[in-house]
mmCIF file of C-alpha atoms in Angstrom:
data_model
loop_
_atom_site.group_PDB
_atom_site.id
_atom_site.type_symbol
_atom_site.label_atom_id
_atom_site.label_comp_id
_atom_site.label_asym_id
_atom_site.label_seq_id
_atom_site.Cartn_x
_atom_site.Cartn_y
_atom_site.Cartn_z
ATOM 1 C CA UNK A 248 -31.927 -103.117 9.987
ATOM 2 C CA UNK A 249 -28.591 -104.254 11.829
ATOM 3 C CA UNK A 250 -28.622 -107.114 13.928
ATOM 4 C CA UNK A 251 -27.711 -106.064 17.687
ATOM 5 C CA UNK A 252 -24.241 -107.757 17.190
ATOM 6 C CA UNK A 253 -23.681 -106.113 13.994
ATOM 7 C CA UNK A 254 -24.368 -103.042 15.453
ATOM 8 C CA UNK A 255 -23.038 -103.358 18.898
ATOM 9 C CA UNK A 256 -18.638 -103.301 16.888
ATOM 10 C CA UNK A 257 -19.230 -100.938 15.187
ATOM 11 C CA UNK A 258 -20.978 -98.383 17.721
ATOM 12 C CA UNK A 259 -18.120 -99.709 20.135
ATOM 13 C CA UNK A 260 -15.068 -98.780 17.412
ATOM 14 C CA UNK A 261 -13.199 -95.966 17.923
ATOM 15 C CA UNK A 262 -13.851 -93.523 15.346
ATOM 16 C CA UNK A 263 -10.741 -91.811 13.628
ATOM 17 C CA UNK A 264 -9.477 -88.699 15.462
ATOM 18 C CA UNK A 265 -10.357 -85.317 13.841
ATOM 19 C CA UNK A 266 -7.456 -84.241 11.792
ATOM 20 C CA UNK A 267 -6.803 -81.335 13.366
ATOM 21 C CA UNK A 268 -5.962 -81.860 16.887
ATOM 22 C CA UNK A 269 -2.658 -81.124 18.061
ATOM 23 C CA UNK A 270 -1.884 -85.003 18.649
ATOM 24 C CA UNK A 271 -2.683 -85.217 14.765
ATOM 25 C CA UNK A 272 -0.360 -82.796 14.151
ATOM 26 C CA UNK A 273 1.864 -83.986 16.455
ATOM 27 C CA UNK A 274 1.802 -87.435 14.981
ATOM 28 C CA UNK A 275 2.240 -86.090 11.415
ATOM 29 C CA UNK A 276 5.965 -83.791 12.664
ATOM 30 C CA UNK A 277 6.803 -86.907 13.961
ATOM 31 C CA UNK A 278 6.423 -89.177 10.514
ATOM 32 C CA UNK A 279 7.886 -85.737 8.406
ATOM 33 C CA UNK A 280 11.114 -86.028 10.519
ATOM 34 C CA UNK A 281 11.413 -89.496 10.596
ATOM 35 C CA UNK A 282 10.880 -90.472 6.893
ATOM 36 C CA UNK A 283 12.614 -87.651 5.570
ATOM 37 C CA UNK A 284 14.674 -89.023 2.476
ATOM 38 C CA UNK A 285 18.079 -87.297 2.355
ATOM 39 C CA UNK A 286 17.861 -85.917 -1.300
ATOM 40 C CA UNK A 287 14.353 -83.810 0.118
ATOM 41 C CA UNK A 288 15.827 -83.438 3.744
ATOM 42 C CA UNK A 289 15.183 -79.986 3.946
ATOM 43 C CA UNK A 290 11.910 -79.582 2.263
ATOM 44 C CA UNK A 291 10.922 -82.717 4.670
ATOM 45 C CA UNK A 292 12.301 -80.888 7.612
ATOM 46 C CA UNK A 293 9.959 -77.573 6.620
ATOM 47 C CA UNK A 294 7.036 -79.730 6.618
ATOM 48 C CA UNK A 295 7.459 -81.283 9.588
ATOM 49 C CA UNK A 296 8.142 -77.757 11.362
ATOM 50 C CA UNK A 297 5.095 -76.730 10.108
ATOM 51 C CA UNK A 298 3.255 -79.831 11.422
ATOM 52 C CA UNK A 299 4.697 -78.859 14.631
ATOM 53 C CA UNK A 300 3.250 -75.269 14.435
ATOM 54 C CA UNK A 301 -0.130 -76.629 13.566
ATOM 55 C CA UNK A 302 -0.042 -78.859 16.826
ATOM 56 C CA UNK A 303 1.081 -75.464 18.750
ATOM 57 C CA UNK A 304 -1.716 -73.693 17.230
ATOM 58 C CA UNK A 305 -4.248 -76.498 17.501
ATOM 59 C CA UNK A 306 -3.599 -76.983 21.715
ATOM 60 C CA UNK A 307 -6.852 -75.926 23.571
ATOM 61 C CA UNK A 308 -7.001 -73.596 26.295
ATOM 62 C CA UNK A 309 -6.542 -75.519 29.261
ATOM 63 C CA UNK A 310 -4.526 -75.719 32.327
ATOM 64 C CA UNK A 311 -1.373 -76.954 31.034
ATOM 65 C CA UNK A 312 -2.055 -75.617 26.987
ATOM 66 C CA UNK A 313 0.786 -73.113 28.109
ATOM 67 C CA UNK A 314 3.644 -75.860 28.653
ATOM 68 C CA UNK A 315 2.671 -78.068 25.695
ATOM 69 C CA UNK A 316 2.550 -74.952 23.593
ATOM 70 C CA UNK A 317 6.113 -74.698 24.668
ATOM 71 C CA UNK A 318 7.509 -77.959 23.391
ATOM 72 C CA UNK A 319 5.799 -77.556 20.357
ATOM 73 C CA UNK A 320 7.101 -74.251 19.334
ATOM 74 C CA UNK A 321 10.498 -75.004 20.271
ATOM 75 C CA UNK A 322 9.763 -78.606 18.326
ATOM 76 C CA UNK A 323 8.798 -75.907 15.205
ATOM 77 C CA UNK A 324 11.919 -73.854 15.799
ATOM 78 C CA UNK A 325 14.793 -76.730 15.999
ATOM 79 C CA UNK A 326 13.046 -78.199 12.682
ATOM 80 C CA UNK A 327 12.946 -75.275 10.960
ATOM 81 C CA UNK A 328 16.397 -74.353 12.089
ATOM 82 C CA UNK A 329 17.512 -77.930 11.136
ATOM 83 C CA UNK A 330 15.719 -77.786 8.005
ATOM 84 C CA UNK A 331 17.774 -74.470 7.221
ATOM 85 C CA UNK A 332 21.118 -76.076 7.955
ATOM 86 C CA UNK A 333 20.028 -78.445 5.643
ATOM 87 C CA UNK A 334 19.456 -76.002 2.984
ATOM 88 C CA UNK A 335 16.150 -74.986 2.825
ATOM 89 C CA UNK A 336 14.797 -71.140 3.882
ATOM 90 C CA UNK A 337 11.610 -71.837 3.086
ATOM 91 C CA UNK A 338 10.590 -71.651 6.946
ATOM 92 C CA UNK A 339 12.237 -69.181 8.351
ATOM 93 C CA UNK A 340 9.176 -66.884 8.127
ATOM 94 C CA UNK A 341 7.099 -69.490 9.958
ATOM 95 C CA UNK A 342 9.426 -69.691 12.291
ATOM 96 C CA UNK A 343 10.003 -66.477 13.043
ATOM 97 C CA UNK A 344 5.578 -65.889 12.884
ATOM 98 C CA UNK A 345 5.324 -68.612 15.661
ATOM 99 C CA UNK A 346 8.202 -67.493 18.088
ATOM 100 C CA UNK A 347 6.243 -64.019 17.564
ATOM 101 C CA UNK A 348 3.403 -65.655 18.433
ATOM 102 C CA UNK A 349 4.135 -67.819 21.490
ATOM 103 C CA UNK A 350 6.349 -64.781 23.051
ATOM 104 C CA UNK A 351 2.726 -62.487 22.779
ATOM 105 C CA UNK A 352 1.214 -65.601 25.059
ATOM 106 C CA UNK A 353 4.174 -65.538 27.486
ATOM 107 C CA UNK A 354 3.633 -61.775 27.626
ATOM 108 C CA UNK A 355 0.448 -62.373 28.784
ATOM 109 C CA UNK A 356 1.680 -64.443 31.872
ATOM 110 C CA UNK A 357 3.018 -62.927 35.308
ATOM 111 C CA UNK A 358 6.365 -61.193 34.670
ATOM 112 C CA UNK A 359 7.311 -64.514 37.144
ATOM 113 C CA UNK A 360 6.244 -67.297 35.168
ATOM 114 C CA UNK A 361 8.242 -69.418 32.133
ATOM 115 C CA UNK A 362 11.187 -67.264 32.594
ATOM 116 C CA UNK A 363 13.433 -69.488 30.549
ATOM 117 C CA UNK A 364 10.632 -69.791 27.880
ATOM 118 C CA UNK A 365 11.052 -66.007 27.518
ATOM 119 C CA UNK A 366 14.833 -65.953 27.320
ATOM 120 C CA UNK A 367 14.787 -68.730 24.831
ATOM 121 C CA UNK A 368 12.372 -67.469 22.676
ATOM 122 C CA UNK A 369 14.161 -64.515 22.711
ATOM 123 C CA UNK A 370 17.379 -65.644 22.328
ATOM 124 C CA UNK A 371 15.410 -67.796 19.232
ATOM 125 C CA UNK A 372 14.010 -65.082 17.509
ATOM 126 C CA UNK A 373 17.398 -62.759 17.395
ATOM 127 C CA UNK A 374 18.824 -65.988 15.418
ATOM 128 C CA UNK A 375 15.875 -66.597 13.053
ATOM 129 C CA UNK A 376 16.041 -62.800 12.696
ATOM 130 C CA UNK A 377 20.053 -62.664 11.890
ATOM 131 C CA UNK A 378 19.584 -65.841 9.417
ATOM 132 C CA UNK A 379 16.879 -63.507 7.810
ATOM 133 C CA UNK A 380 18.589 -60.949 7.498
ATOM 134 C CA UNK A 381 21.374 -62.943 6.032
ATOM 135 C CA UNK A 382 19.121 -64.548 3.128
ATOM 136 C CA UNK A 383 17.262 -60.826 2.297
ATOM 137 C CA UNK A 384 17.761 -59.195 -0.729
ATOM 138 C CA UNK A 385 20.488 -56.489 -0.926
ATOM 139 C CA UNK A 386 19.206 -52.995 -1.541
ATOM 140 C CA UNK A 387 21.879 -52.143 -3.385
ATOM 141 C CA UNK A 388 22.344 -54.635 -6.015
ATOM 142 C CA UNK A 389 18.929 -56.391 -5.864
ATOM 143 C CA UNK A 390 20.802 -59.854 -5.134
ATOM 144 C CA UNK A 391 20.884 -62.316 -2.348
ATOM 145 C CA UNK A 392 23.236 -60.288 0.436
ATOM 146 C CA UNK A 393 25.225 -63.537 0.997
ATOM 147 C CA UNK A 394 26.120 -63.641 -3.098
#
């Protein structure tokens, strides 16, 4: 049996926070951008966007979920975007399946509310569209369209 002040620390010590909560996620974007080395910038980048997307994903439903929802997917979007400058296409899909995503929530809203989310996103999406259809495969010659 524990003694009482044994037992008191370590009822009293906070525990670890379940891994996936948005402020995990959050947390882990945050290291992924900052510690990206420069050789594995855009793969680093990627991971970190999708990070971000997991914290957008991972926000409950409560009064303000819509406006932290916001900052994460446009958190996703400029990583993924920087992360393709860098490079890397690897998330343009995710990026395009979480603008998709958050723009069905904003639908959901009065026509009145987050106007400037909506243009954004939109204005978002017809880039991460254009950059995929930049990097598809050419019908015609079954190569990369920009070779």
């Amino acid at each position: 049996m524990l003694s009482p002040a044994l037992a008191l620390p370590l009822f009293l010590a906070p525990a670890d926070p379940p891994a996936d909560t948005w402020q995990a996620h959050e947390a882990e974007c945050r290291r992924l951008e900052d510690g990206a080395p420069a050789a594995e910038r855009g793969a680093s980048l990627v991971a970190a966007g999708d990070a971000c997307r997991r914290a957008f994903e991972t926000v409950p439903n409560e009064p303000d979920a819509i406006g932290r929802r916001s900052f994460f997917v446009f958190e996703a979007h400029r990583l993924y975007q920087l992360a393709h400058d860098a490079g890397s296409e690897a998330g343009l899909c995710a990026d395009a399946r979480v603008l998709d995503t958050f723009a069905a929530q904003l639908a959901a809203l009065k026509p009145s509310e987050r106007r400037h989310d909506r243009r954004d996103v939109a204005r978002m999406r017809a880039q991460v569209e254009a950059c995929l259809l930049y990097t598809s495969p050419s019908p015609r010659d079954g190569l990369l369209s920009r070779m």
